[in-house]
């Protein structure tokens, strides 16, 4: 009897220690956990568990990532704005010969592309990367292309990451857009169909769906095409009723919701303001006007659209040009955008970012420790 009781007590003690250790790991930053995986097999098993990885991700704080190409030194830099005081640090990334750009960021993973149409996934926190098979269509890919782009997304119900690739139809001038999907862990891309409406901007990922804005002859006849990544089915959203769409429109994600950015101004005039309308996540039909922002004097509006607009640290961050980052504080009495940081010495793009230990290869760390 004493032997059985001793084993029960020992088992309970180990369980208690395991629970305490798990809670400690939950409180550590992802960069530290990436190193802890190398300590022993038991830690490796715990820190590679799918439930733990996503629970740690949900507790992590969102940050602002600046990704830039330093062409003079032939390198790519991933810098993270860590706090409101402007503290920054550089994340690890493999050395590459060609210039890369970021399609988008999701759950701490970056979807990278190059001018030849190659696609690479990178976890800059752990330094792990994964080169994807070549998509079916690769011509004309660029950082600013609206007719050939990729978007990384996440399906909450299946815990799968998928990359959607949108590219033009075979006939020149056609409004048909084809789509193929790659699921991380699969071997090949799968073509899932086509939809009508050429993108006027690169799409974004919000809550398991990819959205992009289309335009036909007039802005008022535009619509928002939507791809549900779990069902791999398309849907259409109409633009909210508005007195005028005199300037440019683009999509963004703020506070976990899809937003429509409307820059007012005549085609040949200087844009004055930007309105942000937010979509209701429940009915996918109701739009709410959330913010009205005054823009600094810029170039003519026919050449202007916000490149990236993000919500971070209770503020709205707007990238207007390749090297300029502005900030708007909704809690202030001013509607003006303020310069967030001095002009960068080389072009960059900004993305919301969460440090994570999501693995790109399930057996990667096991091989290292054996």
GROMACS .gro file of C-alpha atoms in nm:
model
  370
    1UNK     CA    1   0.000   0.000   0.000
    2UNK     CA    2   0.276   0.241   0.093
    3UNK     CA    3   0.441   0.178  -0.244
    4UNK     CA    4   0.120   0.260  -0.432
    5UNK     CA    5   0.063   0.577  -0.226
    6UNK     CA    6   0.419   0.685  -0.286
    7UNK     CA    7   0.374   0.646  -0.663
    8UNK     CA    8   0.047   0.845  -0.653
    9UNK     CA    9   0.212   1.125  -0.453
   10UNK     CA   10   0.509   1.125  -0.689
   11UNK     CA   11   0.278   1.137  -0.992
   12UNK     CA   12   0.078   1.426  -0.845
   13UNK     CA   13   0.399   1.613  -0.767
   14UNK     CA   14   0.521   1.571  -1.124
   15UNK     CA   15   0.183   1.690  -1.255
   16UNK     CA   16   0.197   1.993  -1.027
   17UNK     CA   17   0.550   2.073  -1.139
   18UNK     CA   18   0.444   2.033  -1.501
   19UNK     CA   19   0.150   2.273  -1.455
   20UNK     CA   20   0.372   2.527  -1.281
   21UNK     CA   21   0.635   2.496  -1.554
   22UNK     CA   22   0.370   2.542  -1.823
   23UNK     CA   23   0.250   2.861  -1.655
   24UNK     CA   24   0.607   2.989  -1.638
   25UNK     CA   25   0.653   2.917  -2.008
   26UNK     CA   26   0.330   3.104  -2.086
   27UNK     CA   27   0.482   3.415  -1.930
   28UNK     CA   28   0.810   3.401  -2.121
   29UNK     CA   29   0.860   3.582  -2.454
   30UNK     CA   30   0.865   3.371  -2.769
   31UNK     CA   31   1.231   3.450  -2.833
   32UNK     CA   32   1.322   3.285  -2.501
   33UNK     CA   33   1.099   2.982  -2.565
   34UNK     CA   34   1.271   2.921  -2.899
   35UNK     CA   35   1.594   2.863  -2.703
   36UNK     CA   36   1.422   2.660  -2.430
   37UNK     CA   37   1.318   2.404  -2.691
   38UNK     CA   38   1.681   2.296  -2.719
   39UNK     CA   39   1.720   2.208  -2.348
   40UNK     CA   40   1.565   1.860  -2.336
   41UNK     CA   41   1.309   1.637  -2.505
   42UNK     CA   42   1.037   1.697  -2.244
   43UNK     CA   43   1.060   2.074  -2.292
   44UNK     CA   44   1.068   2.021  -2.666
   45UNK     CA   45   0.747   1.816  -2.646
   46UNK     CA   46   0.569   2.072  -2.429
   47UNK     CA   47   0.677   2.378  -2.630
   48UNK     CA   48   0.584   2.209  -2.959
   49UNK     CA   49   0.235   2.112  -2.844
   50UNK     CA   50  -0.026   2.275  -3.071
   51UNK     CA   51  -0.249   2.378  -2.779
   52UNK     CA   52   0.040   2.540  -2.592
   53UNK     CA   53   0.171   2.721  -2.902
   54UNK     CA   54  -0.165   2.884  -2.976
   55UNK     CA   55  -0.241   2.958  -2.610
   56UNK     CA   56   0.094   3.138  -2.584
   57UNK     CA   57   0.015   3.321  -2.908
   58UNK     CA   58  -0.319   3.443  -2.767
   59UNK     CA   59  -0.140   3.587  -2.463
   60UNK     CA   60   0.128   3.765  -2.665
   61UNK     CA   61   0.127   4.138  -2.717
   62UNK     CA   62   0.085   4.278  -3.065
   63UNK     CA   63   0.375   4.486  -3.192
   64UNK     CA   64   0.465   4.685  -3.499
   65UNK     CA   65   0.709   4.535  -3.749
   66UNK     CA   66   0.905   4.732  -4.007
   67UNK     CA   67   1.049   4.527  -4.291
   68UNK     CA   68   1.307   4.693  -4.513
   69UNK     CA   69   1.554   4.605  -4.785
   70UNK     CA   70   1.899   4.754  -4.747
   71UNK     CA   71   2.006   4.725  -5.110
   72UNK     CA   72   2.347   4.886  -5.047
   73UNK     CA   73   2.447   4.599  -4.817
   74UNK     CA   74   2.232   4.333  -4.993
   75UNK     CA   75   2.032   4.239  -4.685
   76UNK     CA   76   1.676   4.237  -4.552
   77UNK     CA   77   1.597   4.375  -4.208
   78UNK     CA   78   1.302   4.298  -3.979
   79UNK     CA   79   1.281   4.559  -3.704
   80UNK     CA   80   1.020   4.553  -3.427
   81UNK     CA   81   0.886   4.859  -3.248
   82UNK     CA   82   0.863   4.712  -2.900
   83UNK     CA   83   0.709   4.991  -2.693
   84UNK     CA   84   0.573   5.345  -2.700
   85UNK     CA   85   0.919   5.487  -2.626
   86UNK     CA   86   1.043   5.376  -2.967
   87UNK     CA   87   1.266   5.091  -2.846
   88UNK     CA   88   1.348   4.867  -3.142
   89UNK     CA   89   1.530   4.541  -3.194
   90UNK     CA   90   1.622   4.336  -3.498
   91UNK     CA   91   1.484   3.988  -3.548
   92UNK     CA   92   1.684   3.704  -3.698
   93UNK     CA   93   1.642   3.617  -4.064
   94UNK     CA   94   1.832   3.394  -4.307
   95UNK     CA   95   2.074   3.563  -4.545
   96UNK     CA   96   1.939   3.584  -4.898
   97UNK     CA   97   2.087   3.689  -5.228
   98UNK     CA   98   1.774   3.844  -5.378
   99UNK     CA   99   1.561   4.131  -5.252
  100UNK     CA  100   1.248   4.014  -5.072
  101UNK     CA  101   0.929   4.191  -4.972
  102UNK     CA  102   0.648   4.108  -4.730
  103UNK     CA  103   0.307   4.014  -4.867
  104UNK     CA  104   0.157   4.012  -4.518
  105UNK     CA  105   0.196   3.886  -4.161
  106UNK     CA  106  -0.020   3.637  -3.969
  107UNK     CA  107   0.034   3.484  -3.622
  108UNK     CA  108   0.401   3.578  -3.618
  109UNK     CA  109   0.471   3.435  -3.965
  110UNK     CA  110   0.573   3.652  -4.259
  111UNK     CA  111   0.473   3.565  -4.615
  112UNK     CA  112   0.762   3.681  -4.834
  113UNK     CA  113   0.788   3.715  -5.209
  114UNK     CA  114   1.039   3.816  -5.475
  115UNK     CA  115   1.027   3.954  -5.829
  116UNK     CA  116   1.037   3.602  -5.979
  117UNK     CA  117   0.719   3.486  -5.806
  118UNK     CA  118   0.883   3.268  -5.538
  119UNK     CA  119   0.707   3.246  -5.201
  120UNK     CA  120   0.875   3.190  -4.866
  121UNK     CA  121   0.736   3.174  -4.513
  122UNK     CA  122   0.950   3.305  -4.229
  123UNK     CA  123   0.915   3.301  -3.854
  124UNK     CA  124   1.158   3.585  -3.770
  125UNK     CA  125   1.137   3.506  -3.397
  126UNK     CA  126   1.277   3.154  -3.433
  127UNK     CA  127   1.463   3.211  -3.762
  128UNK     CA  128   1.284   2.917  -3.922
  129UNK     CA  129   1.187   2.952  -4.289
  130UNK     CA  130   1.006   2.744  -4.548
  131UNK     CA  131   1.025   2.783  -4.926
  132UNK     CA  132   0.691   2.695  -5.086
  133UNK     CA  133   0.647   2.513  -5.417
  134UNK     CA  134   0.627   2.746  -5.715
  135UNK     CA  135   0.272   2.870  -5.778
  136UNK     CA  136   0.111   2.792  -6.112
  137UNK     CA  137   0.135   3.156  -6.219
  138UNK     CA  138   0.449   3.354  -6.132
  139UNK     CA  139   0.487   3.633  -6.390
  140UNK     CA  140   0.469   3.997  -6.289
  141UNK     CA  141   0.496   3.959  -5.912
  142UNK     CA  142   0.609   4.270  -5.725
  143UNK     CA  143   0.568   4.438  -5.390
  144UNK     CA  144   0.301   4.672  -5.524
  145UNK     CA  145   0.129   4.449  -5.781
  146UNK     CA  146  -0.250   4.441  -5.741
  147UNK     CA  147  -0.303   4.174  -6.008
  148UNK     CA  148  -0.068   3.905  -5.876
  149UNK     CA  149  -0.032   3.874  -5.500
  150UNK     CA  150  -0.034   3.629  -5.209
  151UNK     CA  151  -0.200   3.646  -4.868
  152UNK     CA  152  -0.126   3.427  -4.565
  153UNK     CA  153  -0.425   3.346  -4.344
  154UNK     CA  154  -0.534   3.125  -4.055
  155UNK     CA  155  -0.840   2.904  -4.002
  156UNK     CA  156  -0.927   2.919  -3.629
  157UNK     CA  157  -1.143   2.603  -3.632
  158UNK     CA  158  -0.884   2.376  -3.800
  159UNK     CA  159  -0.569   2.558  -3.676
  160UNK     CA  160  -0.439   2.554  -4.034
  161UNK     CA  161  -0.240   2.825  -4.207
  162UNK     CA  162  -0.318   2.875  -4.576
  163UNK     CA  163  -0.174   3.097  -4.849
  164UNK     CA  164  -0.412   3.230  -5.112
  165UNK     CA  165  -0.266   3.335  -5.449
  166UNK     CA  166  -0.471   3.563  -5.674
  167UNK     CA  167  -0.366   3.615  -6.036
  168UNK     CA  168  -0.524   3.735  -6.363
  169UNK     CA  169  -0.707   3.517  -6.614
  170UNK     CA  170  -0.552   3.401  -6.940
  171UNK     CA  171  -0.711   3.669  -7.161
  172UNK     CA  172  -0.559   4.015  -7.163
  173UNK     CA  173  -0.791   4.278  -7.020
  174UNK     CA  174  -1.013   4.015  -6.862
  175UNK     CA  175  -1.182   4.098  -6.529
  176UNK     CA  176  -1.155   3.731  -6.426
  177UNK     CA  177  -0.932   3.657  -6.127
  178UNK     CA  178  -0.809   3.303  -6.059
  179UNK     CA  179  -0.724   3.173  -5.714
  180UNK     CA  180  -0.510   2.886  -5.586
  181UNK     CA  181  -0.447   2.784  -5.226
  182UNK     CA  182  -0.155   2.621  -5.048
  183UNK     CA  183  -0.201   2.465  -4.703
  184UNK     CA  184   0.113   2.447  -4.492
  185UNK     CA  185   0.214   2.080  -4.483
  186UNK     CA  186   0.076   1.996  -4.828
  187UNK     CA  187   0.287   1.927  -5.136
  188UNK     CA  188   0.121   2.139  -5.405
  189UNK     CA  189  -0.104   2.433  -5.474
  190UNK     CA  190  -0.473   2.366  -5.540
  191UNK     CA  191  -0.675   2.579  -5.781
  192UNK     CA  192  -1.015   2.650  -5.623
  193UNK     CA  193  -1.188   2.860  -5.887
  194UNK     CA  194  -1.226   3.212  -6.019
  195UNK     CA  195  -1.428   3.524  -5.956
  196UNK     CA  196  -1.507   3.843  -6.142
  197UNK     CA  197  -1.357   4.178  -6.054
  198UNK     CA  198  -0.995   4.285  -6.095
  199UNK     CA  199  -0.831   4.396  -5.767
  200UNK     CA  200  -0.743   4.764  -5.734
  201UNK     CA  201  -0.525   4.695  -5.431
  202UNK     CA  202  -0.361   4.405  -5.250
  203UNK     CA  203  -0.594   4.206  -5.027
  204UNK     CA  204  -0.586   4.160  -4.649
  205UNK     CA  205  -0.662   3.878  -4.405
  206UNK     CA  206  -0.917   3.929  -4.127
  207UNK     CA  207  -1.054   3.651  -3.903
  208UNK     CA  208  -1.010   3.359  -4.141
  209UNK     CA  209  -1.111   3.541  -4.461
  210UNK     CA  210  -0.921   3.723  -4.735
  211UNK     CA  211  -1.077   4.045  -4.867
  212UNK     CA  212  -0.985   4.260  -5.165
  213UNK     CA  213  -1.140   4.564  -5.326
  214UNK     CA  214  -1.246   4.558  -5.690
  215UNK     CA  215  -1.338   4.839  -5.925
  216UNK     CA  216  -1.534   4.837  -6.245
  217UNK     CA  217  -1.602   5.159  -6.436
  218UNK     CA  218  -1.678   5.379  -6.135
  219UNK     CA  219  -1.581   5.359  -5.768
  220UNK     CA  220  -1.949   5.357  -5.669
  221UNK     CA  221  -1.992   5.029  -5.860
  222UNK     CA  222  -1.698   4.869  -5.679
  223UNK     CA  223  -1.738   4.582  -5.438
  224UNK     CA  224  -1.537   4.375  -5.193
  225UNK     CA  225  -1.462   4.016  -5.289
  226UNK     CA  226  -1.419   3.774  -4.999
  227UNK     CA  227  -1.260   3.428  -4.975
  228UNK     CA  228  -1.348   3.212  -4.674
  229UNK     CA  229  -1.028   3.012  -4.614
  230UNK     CA  230  -1.199   2.730  -4.423
  231UNK     CA  231  -1.476   2.664  -4.678
  232UNK     CA  232  -1.259   2.787  -4.969
  233UNK     CA  233  -1.566   2.962  -5.109
  234UNK     CA  234  -1.612   3.314  -5.245
  235UNK     CA  235  -1.858   3.581  -5.140
  236UNK     CA  236  -1.925   3.946  -5.229
  237UNK     CA  237  -1.975   4.254  -5.008
  238UNK     CA  238  -2.109   4.582  -5.145
  239UNK     CA  239  -1.957   4.913  -5.045
  240UNK     CA  240  -2.150   5.097  -4.773
  241UNK     CA  241  -2.389   5.372  -4.888
  242UNK     CA  242  -2.206   5.703  -4.903
  243UNK     CA  243  -2.277   6.044  -5.047
  244UNK     CA  244  -1.959   6.044  -5.251
  245UNK     CA  245  -1.652   5.833  -5.320
  246UNK     CA  246  -1.456   6.119  -5.473
  247UNK     CA  247  -1.107   6.000  -5.389
  248UNK     CA  248  -0.944   5.660  -5.330
  249UNK     CA  249  -1.049   5.358  -5.129
  250UNK     CA  250  -0.847   5.079  -4.969
  251UNK     CA  251  -0.898   4.804  -4.711
  252UNK     CA  252  -0.736   4.757  -4.374
  253UNK     CA  253  -0.778   4.565  -4.048
  254UNK     CA  254  -0.829   4.763  -3.728
  255UNK     CA  255  -0.929   4.625  -3.389
  256UNK     CA  256  -0.979   4.280  -3.543
  257UNK     CA  257  -1.236   4.402  -3.797
  258UNK     CA  258  -1.241   4.479  -4.169
  259UNK     CA  259  -1.222   4.851  -4.241
  260UNK     CA  260  -1.275   5.063  -4.551
  261UNK     CA  261  -1.048   5.366  -4.586
  262UNK     CA  262  -1.191   5.649  -4.796
  263UNK     CA  263  -0.965   5.937  -4.895
  264UNK     CA  264  -1.176   6.232  -5.005
  265UNK     CA  265  -1.071   6.472  -5.278
  266UNK     CA  266  -1.107   6.540  -5.647
  267UNK     CA  267  -0.902   6.332  -5.889
  268UNK     CA  268  -0.664   6.620  -5.958
  269UNK     CA  269  -0.684   6.780  -5.615
  270UNK     CA  270  -0.490   6.735  -5.294
  271UNK     CA  271  -0.653   6.490  -5.048
  272UNK     CA  272  -0.771   6.653  -4.729
  273UNK     CA  273  -0.924   6.385  -4.510
  274UNK     CA  274  -0.949   6.010  -4.461
  275UNK     CA  275  -1.257   5.839  -4.317
  276UNK     CA  276  -1.240   5.490  -4.165
  277UNK     CA  277  -1.556   5.276  -4.180
  278UNK     CA  278  -1.568   4.948  -3.983
  279UNK     CA  279  -1.763   4.634  -4.078
  280UNK     CA  280  -1.975   4.456  -3.818
  281UNK     CA  281  -1.832   4.104  -3.772
  282UNK     CA  282  -2.173   3.955  -3.693
  283UNK     CA  283  -2.394   4.038  -3.990
  284UNK     CA  284  -2.119   4.129  -4.245
  285UNK     CA  285  -2.346   4.404  -4.379
  286UNK     CA  286  -2.348   4.694  -4.132
  287UNK     CA  287  -2.074   4.957  -4.153
  288UNK     CA  288  -1.995   5.206  -3.876
  289UNK     CA  289  -1.806   5.530  -3.924
  290UNK     CA  290  -1.526   5.520  -3.664
  291UNK     CA  291  -1.259   5.779  -3.745
  292UNK     CA  292  -1.216   6.103  -3.939
  293UNK     CA  293  -0.851   6.199  -3.992
  294UNK     CA  294  -0.699   6.512  -4.145
  295UNK     CA  295  -0.413   6.436  -4.382
  296UNK     CA  296  -0.094   6.639  -4.419
  297UNK     CA  297  -0.038   6.820  -4.753
  298UNK     CA  298   0.045   6.547  -5.001
  299UNK     CA  299   0.066   6.482  -5.373
  300UNK     CA  300  -0.244   6.480  -5.588
  301UNK     CA  301  -0.502   6.226  -5.475
  302UNK     CA  302  -0.507   6.044  -5.808
  303UNK     CA  303  -0.164   5.909  -5.710
  304UNK     CA  304  -0.237   5.861  -5.343
  305UNK     CA  305  -0.365   5.575  -5.134
  306UNK     CA  306  -0.254   5.474  -4.782
  307UNK     CA  307  -0.002   5.193  -4.825
  308UNK     CA  308  -0.055   5.044  -4.480
  309UNK     CA  309  -0.292   5.149  -4.201
  310UNK     CA  310  -0.269   4.954  -3.877
  311UNK     CA  311  -0.406   4.963  -3.523
  312UNK     CA  312  -0.137   4.926  -3.255
  313UNK     CA  313  -0.097   5.042  -2.897
  314UNK     CA  314  -0.441   5.216  -2.908
  315UNK     CA  315  -0.320   5.431  -3.198
  316UNK     CA  316  -0.364   5.426  -3.574
  317UNK     CA  317  -0.043   5.403  -3.774
  318UNK     CA  318  -0.046   5.515  -4.135
  319UNK     CA  319   0.231   5.467  -4.390
  320UNK     CA  320   0.181   5.728  -4.660
  321UNK     CA  321   0.500   5.688  -4.862
  322UNK     CA  322   0.780   5.435  -4.881
  323UNK     CA  323   0.984   5.601  -4.603
  324UNK     CA  324   0.729   5.794  -4.394
  325UNK     CA  325   0.531   5.669  -4.095
  326UNK     CA  326   0.255   5.876  -3.933
  327UNK     CA  327   0.048   5.820  -3.620
  328UNK     CA  328  -0.302   5.924  -3.508
  329UNK     CA  329  -0.419   5.911  -3.146
  330UNK     CA  330  -0.801   5.871  -3.124
  331UNK     CA  331  -0.791   5.981  -2.758
  332UNK     CA  332  -0.641   6.320  -2.842
  333UNK     CA  333  -0.839   6.630  -2.929
  334UNK     CA  334  -0.663   6.662  -3.263
  335UNK     CA  335  -0.768   6.499  -3.591
  336UNK     CA  336  -0.423   6.554  -3.741
  337UNK     CA  337  -0.171   6.285  -3.833
  338UNK     CA  338   0.165   6.329  -3.664
  339UNK     CA  339   0.503   6.208  -3.787
  340UNK     CA  340   0.583   5.894  -3.585
  341UNK     CA  341   0.952   5.866  -3.668
  342UNK     CA  342   1.213   6.038  -3.886
  343UNK     CA  343   1.222   5.949  -4.253
  344UNK     CA  344   1.393   5.614  -4.306
  345UNK     CA  345   1.716   5.588  -4.505
  346UNK     CA  346   1.562   5.308  -4.715
  347UNK     CA  347   1.206   5.207  -4.811
  348UNK     CA  348   1.012   4.988  -4.568
  349UNK     CA  349   0.670   4.837  -4.512
  350UNK     CA  350   0.487   4.811  -4.179
  351UNK     CA  351   0.284   4.518  -4.046
  352UNK     CA  352   0.117   4.422  -3.720
  353UNK     CA  353   0.320   4.143  -3.567
  354UNK     CA  354   0.306   3.899  -3.277
  355UNK     CA  355   0.614   3.702  -3.176
  356UNK     CA  356   0.533   3.332  -3.184
  357UNK     CA  357   0.694   2.989  -3.178
  358UNK     CA  358   0.466   2.844  -3.447
  359UNK     CA  359   0.682   2.587  -3.630
  360UNK     CA  360   0.694   2.571  -4.006
  361UNK     CA  361   0.822   2.212  -4.002
  362UNK     CA  362   0.687   1.986  -3.732
  363UNK     CA  363   1.001   1.768  -3.726
  364UNK     CA  364   1.252   2.054  -3.750
  365UNK     CA  365   1.334   2.083  -3.379
  366UNK     CA  366   1.321   1.708  -3.317
  367UNK     CA  367   1.601   1.657  -3.570
  368UNK     CA  368   1.813   1.921  -3.401
  369UNK     CA  369   1.791   1.769  -3.055
  370UNK     CA  370   1.846   1.403  -3.141
   0.00000   0.00000   0.00000
